[in-house]
PDB file of C-alpha atoms in Angstrom:
ATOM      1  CA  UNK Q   1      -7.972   5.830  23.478  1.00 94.00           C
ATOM      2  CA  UNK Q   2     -10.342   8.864  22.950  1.00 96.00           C
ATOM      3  CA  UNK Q   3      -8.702  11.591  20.980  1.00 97.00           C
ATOM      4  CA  UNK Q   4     -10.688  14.690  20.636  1.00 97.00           C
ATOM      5  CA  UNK Q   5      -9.744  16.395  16.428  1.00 97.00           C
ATOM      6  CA  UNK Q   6     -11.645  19.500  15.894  1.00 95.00           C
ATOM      7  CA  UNK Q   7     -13.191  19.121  12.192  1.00 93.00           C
ATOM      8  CA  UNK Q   8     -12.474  22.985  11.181  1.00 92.00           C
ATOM      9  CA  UNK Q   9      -9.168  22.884  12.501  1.00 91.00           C
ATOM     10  CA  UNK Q  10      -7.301  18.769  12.758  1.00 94.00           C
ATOM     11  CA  UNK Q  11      -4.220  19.311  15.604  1.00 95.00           C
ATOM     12  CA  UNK Q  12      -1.289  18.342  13.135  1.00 96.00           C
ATOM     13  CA  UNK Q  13      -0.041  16.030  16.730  1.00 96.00           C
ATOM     14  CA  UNK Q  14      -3.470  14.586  17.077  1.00 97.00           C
ATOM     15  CA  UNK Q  15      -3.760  13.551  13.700  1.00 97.00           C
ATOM     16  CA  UNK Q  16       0.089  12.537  13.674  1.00 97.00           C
ATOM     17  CA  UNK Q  17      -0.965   9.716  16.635  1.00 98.00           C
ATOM     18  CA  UNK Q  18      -3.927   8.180  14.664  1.00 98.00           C
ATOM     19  CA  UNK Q  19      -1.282   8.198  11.752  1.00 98.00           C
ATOM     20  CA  UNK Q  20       1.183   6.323  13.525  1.00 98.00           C
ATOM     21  CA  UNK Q  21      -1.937   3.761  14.772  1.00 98.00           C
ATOM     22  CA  UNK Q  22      -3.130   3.108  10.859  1.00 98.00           C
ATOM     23  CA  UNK Q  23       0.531   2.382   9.764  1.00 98.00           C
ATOM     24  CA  UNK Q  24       0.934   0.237  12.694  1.00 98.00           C
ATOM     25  CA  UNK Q  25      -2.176  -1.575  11.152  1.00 98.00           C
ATOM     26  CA  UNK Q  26      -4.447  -0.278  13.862  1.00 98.00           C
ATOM     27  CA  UNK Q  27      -8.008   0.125  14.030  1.00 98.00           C
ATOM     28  CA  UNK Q  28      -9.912   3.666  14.131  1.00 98.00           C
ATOM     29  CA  UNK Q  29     -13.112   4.930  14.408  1.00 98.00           C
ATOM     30  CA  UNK Q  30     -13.692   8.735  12.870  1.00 98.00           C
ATOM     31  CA  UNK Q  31     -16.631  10.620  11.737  1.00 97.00           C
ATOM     32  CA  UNK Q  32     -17.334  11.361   8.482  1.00 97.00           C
ATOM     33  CA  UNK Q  33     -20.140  13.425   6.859  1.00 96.00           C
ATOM     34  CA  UNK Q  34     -22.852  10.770   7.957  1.00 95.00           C
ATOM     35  CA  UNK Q  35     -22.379   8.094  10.388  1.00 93.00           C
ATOM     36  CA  UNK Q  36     -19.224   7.099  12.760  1.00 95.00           C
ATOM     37  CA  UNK Q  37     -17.278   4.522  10.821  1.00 96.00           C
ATOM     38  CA  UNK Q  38     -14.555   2.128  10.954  1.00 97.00           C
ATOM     39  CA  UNK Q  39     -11.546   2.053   9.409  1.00 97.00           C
ATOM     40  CA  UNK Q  40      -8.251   1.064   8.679  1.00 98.00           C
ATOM     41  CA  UNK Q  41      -5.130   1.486   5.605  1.00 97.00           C
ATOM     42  CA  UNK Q  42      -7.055   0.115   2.800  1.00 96.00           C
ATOM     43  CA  UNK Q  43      -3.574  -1.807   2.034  1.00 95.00           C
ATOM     44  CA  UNK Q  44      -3.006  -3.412   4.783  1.00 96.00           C
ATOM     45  CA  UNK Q  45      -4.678  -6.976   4.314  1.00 93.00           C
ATOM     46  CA  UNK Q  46      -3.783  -7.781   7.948  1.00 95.00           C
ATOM     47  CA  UNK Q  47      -5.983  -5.059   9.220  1.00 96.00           C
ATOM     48  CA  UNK Q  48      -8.918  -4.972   6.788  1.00 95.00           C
ATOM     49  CA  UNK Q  49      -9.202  -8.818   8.049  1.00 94.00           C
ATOM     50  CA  UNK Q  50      -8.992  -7.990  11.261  1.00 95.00           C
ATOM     51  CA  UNK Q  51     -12.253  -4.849  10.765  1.00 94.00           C
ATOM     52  CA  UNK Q  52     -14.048  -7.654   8.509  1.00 93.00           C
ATOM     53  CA  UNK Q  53     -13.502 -10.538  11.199  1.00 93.00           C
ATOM     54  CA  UNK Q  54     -14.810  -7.846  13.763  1.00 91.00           C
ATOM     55  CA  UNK Q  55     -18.251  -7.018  11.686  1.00 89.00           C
ATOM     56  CA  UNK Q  56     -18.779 -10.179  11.264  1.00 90.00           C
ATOM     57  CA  UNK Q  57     -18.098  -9.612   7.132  1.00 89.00           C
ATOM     58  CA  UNK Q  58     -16.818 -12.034   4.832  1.00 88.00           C
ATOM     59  CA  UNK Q  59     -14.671 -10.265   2.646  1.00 82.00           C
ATOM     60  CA  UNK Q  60     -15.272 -12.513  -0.351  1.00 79.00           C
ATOM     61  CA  UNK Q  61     -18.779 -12.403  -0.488  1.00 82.00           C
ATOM     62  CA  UNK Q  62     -18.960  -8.100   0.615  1.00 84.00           C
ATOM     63  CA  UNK Q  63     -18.356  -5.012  -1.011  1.00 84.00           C
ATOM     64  CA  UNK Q  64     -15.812  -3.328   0.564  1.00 93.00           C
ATOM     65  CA  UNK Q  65     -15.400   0.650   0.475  1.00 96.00           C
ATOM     66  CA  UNK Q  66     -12.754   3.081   0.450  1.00 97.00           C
ATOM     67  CA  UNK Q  67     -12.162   6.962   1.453  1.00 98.00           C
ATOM     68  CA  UNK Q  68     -10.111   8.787  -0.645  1.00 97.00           C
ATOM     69  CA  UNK Q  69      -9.037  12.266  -0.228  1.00 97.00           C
ATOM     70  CA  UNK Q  70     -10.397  13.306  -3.551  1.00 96.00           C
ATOM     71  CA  UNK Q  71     -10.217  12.196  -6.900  1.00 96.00           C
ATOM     72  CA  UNK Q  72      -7.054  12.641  -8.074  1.00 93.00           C
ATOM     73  CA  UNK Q  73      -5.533   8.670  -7.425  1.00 89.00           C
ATOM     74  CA  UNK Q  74      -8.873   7.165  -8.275  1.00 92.00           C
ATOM     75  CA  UNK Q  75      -7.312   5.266 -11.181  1.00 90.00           C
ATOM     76  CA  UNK Q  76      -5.116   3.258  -8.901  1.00 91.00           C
ATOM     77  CA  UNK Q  77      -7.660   1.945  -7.173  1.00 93.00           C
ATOM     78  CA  UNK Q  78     -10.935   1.768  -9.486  1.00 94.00           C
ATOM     79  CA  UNK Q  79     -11.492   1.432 -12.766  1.00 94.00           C
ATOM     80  CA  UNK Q  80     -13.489   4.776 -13.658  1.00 95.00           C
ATOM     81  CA  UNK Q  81     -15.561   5.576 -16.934  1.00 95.00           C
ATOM     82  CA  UNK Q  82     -15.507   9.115 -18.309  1.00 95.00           C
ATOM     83  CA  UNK Q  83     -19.150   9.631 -17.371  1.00 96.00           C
ATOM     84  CA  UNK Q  84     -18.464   8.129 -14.076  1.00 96.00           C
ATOM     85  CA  UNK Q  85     -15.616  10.314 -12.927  1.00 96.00           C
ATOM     86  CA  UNK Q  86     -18.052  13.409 -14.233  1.00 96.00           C
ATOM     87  CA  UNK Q  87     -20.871  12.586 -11.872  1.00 97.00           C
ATOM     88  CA  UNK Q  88     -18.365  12.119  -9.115  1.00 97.00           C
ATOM     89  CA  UNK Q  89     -16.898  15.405  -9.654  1.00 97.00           C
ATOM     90  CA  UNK Q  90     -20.507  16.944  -9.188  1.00 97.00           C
ATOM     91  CA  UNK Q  91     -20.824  15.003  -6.010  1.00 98.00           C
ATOM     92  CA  UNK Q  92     -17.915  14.690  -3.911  1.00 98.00           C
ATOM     93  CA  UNK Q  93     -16.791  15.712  -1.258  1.00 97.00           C
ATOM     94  CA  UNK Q  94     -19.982  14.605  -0.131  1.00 98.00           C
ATOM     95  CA  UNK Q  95     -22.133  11.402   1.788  1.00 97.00           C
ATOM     96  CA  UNK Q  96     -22.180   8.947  -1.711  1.00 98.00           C
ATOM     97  CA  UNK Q  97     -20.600   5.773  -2.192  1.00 97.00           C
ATOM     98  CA  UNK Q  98     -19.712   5.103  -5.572  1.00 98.00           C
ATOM     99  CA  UNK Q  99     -19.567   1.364  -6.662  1.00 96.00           C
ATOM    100  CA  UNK Q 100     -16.887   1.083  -9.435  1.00 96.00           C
ATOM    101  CA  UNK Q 101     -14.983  -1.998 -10.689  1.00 94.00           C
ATOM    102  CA  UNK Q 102     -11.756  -2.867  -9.029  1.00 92.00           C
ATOM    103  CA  UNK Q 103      -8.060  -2.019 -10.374  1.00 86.00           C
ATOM    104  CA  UNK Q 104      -5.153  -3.863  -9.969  1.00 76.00           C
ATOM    105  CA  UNK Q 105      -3.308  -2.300  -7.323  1.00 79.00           C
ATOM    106  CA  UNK Q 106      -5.617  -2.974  -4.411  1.00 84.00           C
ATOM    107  CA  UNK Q 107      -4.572  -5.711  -2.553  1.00 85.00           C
ATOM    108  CA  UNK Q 108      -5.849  -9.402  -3.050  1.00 83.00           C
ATOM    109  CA  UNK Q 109      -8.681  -9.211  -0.594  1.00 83.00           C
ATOM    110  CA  UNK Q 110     -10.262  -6.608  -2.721  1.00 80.00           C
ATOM    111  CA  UNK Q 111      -9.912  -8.568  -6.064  1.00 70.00           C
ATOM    112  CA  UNK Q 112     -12.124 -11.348  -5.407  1.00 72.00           C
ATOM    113  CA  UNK Q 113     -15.411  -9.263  -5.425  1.00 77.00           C
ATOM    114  CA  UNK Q 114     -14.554  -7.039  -8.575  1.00 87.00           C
ATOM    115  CA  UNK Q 115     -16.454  -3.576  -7.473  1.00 93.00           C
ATOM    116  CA  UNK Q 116     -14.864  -1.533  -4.470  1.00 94.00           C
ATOM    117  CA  UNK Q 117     -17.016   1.292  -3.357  1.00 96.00           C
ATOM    118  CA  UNK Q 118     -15.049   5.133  -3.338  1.00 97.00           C
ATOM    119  CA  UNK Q 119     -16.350   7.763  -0.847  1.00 97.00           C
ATOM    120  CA  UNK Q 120     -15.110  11.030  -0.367  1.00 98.00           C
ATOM    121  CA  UNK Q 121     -16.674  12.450   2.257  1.00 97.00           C
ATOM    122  CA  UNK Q 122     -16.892  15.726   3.167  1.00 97.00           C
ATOM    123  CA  UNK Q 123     -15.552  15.607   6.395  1.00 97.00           C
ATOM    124  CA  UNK Q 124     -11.729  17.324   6.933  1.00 96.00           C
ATOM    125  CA  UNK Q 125     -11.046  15.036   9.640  1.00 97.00           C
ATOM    126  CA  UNK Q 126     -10.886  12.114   7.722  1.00 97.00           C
ATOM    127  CA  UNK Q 127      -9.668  13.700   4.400  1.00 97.00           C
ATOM    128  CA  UNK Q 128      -6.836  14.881   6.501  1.00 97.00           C
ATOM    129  CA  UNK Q 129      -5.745  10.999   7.941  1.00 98.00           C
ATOM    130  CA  UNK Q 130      -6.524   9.874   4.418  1.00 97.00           C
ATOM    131  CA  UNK Q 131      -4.031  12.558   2.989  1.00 97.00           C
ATOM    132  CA  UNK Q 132      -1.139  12.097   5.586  1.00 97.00           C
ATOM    133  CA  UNK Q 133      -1.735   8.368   5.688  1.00 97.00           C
ATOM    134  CA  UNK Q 134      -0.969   8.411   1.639  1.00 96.00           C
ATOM    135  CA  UNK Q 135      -3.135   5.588   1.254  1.00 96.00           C
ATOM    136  CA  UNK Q 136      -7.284   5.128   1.210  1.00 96.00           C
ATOM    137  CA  UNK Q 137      -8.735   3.873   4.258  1.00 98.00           C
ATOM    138  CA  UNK Q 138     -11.097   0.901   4.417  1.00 96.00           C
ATOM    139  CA  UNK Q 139     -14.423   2.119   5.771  1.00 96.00           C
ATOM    140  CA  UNK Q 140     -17.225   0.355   7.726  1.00 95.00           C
ATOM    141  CA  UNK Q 141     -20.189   2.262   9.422  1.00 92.00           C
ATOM    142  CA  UNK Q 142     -20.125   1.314  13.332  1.00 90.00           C
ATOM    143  CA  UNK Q 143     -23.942   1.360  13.202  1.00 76.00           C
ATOM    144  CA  UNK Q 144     -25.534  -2.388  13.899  1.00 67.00           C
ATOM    145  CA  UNK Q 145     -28.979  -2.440  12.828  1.00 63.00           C
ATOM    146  CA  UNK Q 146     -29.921  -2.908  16.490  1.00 61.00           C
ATOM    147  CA  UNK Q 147     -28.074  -0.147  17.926  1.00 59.00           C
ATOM    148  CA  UNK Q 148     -29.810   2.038  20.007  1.00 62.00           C
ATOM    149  CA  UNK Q 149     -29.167   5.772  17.642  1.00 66.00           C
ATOM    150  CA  UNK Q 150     -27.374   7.257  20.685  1.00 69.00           C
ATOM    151  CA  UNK Q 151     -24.700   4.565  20.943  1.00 68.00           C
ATOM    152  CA  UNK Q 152     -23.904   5.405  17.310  1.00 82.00           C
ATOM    153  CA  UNK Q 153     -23.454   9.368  17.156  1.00 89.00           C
ATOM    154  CA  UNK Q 154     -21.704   9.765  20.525  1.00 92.00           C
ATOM    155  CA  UNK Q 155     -18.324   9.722  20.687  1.00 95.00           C
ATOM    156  CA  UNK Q 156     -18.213   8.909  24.234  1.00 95.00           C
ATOM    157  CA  UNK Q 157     -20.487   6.112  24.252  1.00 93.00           C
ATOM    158  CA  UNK Q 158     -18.920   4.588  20.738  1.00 94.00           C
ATOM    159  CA  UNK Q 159     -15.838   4.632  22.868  1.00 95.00           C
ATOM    160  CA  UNK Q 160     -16.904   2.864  25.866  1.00 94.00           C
ATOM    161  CA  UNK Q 161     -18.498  -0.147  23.254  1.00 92.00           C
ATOM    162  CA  UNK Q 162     -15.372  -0.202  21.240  1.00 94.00           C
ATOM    163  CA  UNK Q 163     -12.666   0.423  23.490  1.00 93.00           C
ATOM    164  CA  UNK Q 164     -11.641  -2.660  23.750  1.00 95.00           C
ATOM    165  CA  UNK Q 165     -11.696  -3.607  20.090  1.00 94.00           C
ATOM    166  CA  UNK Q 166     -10.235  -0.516  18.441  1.00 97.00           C
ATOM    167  CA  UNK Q 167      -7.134   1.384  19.188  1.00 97.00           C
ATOM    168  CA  UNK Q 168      -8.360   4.885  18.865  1.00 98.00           C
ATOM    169  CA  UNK Q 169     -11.957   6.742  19.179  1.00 98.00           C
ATOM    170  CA  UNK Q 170     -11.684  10.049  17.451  1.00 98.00           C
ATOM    171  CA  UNK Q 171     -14.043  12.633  19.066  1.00 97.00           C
ATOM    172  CA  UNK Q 172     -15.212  14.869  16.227  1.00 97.00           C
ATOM    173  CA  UNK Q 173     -18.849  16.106  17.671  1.00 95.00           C
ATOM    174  CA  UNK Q 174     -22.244  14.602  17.414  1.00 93.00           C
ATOM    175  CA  UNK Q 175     -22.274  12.409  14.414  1.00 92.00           C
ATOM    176  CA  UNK Q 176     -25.411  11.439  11.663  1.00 90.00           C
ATOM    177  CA  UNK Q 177     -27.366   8.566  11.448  1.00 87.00           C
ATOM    178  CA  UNK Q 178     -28.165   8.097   8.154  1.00 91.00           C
ATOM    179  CA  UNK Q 179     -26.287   6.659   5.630  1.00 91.00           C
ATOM    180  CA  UNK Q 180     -24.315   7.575   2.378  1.00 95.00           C
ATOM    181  CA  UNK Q 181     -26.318   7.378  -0.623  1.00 96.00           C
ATOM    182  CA  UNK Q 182     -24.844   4.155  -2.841  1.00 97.00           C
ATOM    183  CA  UNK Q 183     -24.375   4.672  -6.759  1.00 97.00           C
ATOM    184  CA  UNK Q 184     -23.606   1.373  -8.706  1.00 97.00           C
ATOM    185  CA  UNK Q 185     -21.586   2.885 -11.548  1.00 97.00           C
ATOM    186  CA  UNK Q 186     -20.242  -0.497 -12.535  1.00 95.00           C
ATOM    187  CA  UNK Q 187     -21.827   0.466 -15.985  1.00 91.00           C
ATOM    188  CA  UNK Q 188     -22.874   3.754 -17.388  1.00 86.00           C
ATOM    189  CA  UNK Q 189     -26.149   3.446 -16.824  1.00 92.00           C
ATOM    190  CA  UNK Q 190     -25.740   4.638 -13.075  1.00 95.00           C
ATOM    191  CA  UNK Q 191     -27.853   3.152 -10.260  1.00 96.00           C
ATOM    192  CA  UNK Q 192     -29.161   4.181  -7.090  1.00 97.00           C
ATOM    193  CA  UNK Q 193     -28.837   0.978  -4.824  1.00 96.00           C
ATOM    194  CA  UNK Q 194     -29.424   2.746  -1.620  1.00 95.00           C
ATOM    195  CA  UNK Q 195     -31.263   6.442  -1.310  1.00 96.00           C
ATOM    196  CA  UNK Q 196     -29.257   7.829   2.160  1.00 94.00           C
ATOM    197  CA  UNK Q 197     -28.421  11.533   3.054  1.00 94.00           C
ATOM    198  CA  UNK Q 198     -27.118  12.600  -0.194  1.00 94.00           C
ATOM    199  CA  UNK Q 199     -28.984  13.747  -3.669  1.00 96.00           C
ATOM    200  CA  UNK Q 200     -27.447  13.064  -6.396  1.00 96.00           C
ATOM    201  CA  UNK Q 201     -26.981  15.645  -8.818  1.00 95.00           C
ATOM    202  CA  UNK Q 202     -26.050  14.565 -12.484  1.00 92.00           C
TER     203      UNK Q 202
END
């Protein structure tokens, strides 16, 4: 299914029926402030096996990220310096993924690597599922290296590779192509394992 959400202003029924497909443990592709991703509830194991079976990703040996609506619940899910938390306050909402170490409360499938990687991006489509959902979502760009560009920033076309594998395209416009930017903050000296679309400001 191909839902069209308008970024500037999410239809409260729209977003209500991609809801009701994440609690379900349903599959979802959205944009975010860089590329179309992926995603499911970050909590339910069934479905973030079912995204890393799909990818091709073996959840033991892959870092798996999260979107969170801001920064508020980070501690639930991520253990998060002092220093940390300040540089994400400088950069988020925005297209980063920062590596931290794992908390308790994420499910199993999250504990065996022990760094999860937070984004908030700043896209209101997605904060909005995240924040009606109550829980993070797992995310997974929909790029594949060999994918022609077009096939990964149309809606349309996304949709007619994926309908048969995910249970909802949202239609949110044209998205990007390149990449969050990937901070290891595992430790305080902070590391930039992947430069993408976003400068980090410290």
């Amino acid at each position: 299914m191909l839902i069209k959400i308008y970024p500037e202003n999410p239809n409260p029924r729209e977003i209500d029926k991609v809801i009701d497909v994440l609690r379900d443990g349903g599959l979802v592709i959205y944009p975010t402030d860089t590329v179309y991703a992926i995603g499911c509830d970050a909590l339910n194991v069934r479905a973030v096996e079912k995204i890393c079976q799909m990818k091709g990703i073996n959840p033991q040996k892959s870092n798996l990220s999260i979107i969170c609506y801001d920064l508020s619940n980070l501690s639930e899910y991520a253990k998060v310096s002092n220093t940390a938390f300040k540089l994400m306050k400088k950069n988020l909402p925005g297209p980063f993924t920062f590596i931290l170490p794992t908390s308790s409360e994420l499910p199993k499938i999250y504990k065996n690597r022990k760094e999860v990687g937070i984004r908030v991006p700043d896209n209101n489509i997605i904060r909005t599922l995240v924040k009606e959902l109550g829980n993070p979502i797992l995310t997974m760009s929909v790029h594949d290296d060999d994918d022609v560009i077009e096939y990964s920033t149309d809606p349309e076309l996304i949709h007619e590779k994926y309908e048969n594998t995910v249970d909802i395209v949202i239609d949110g416009g044209y998205g990007g192509f390149e990449a969050s930017t990937v901070v290891d903050c595992t430790t305080d000296e902070f590391e930039i394992v992947r430069q993408g679309k976003g400068e980090l400001i410290y």
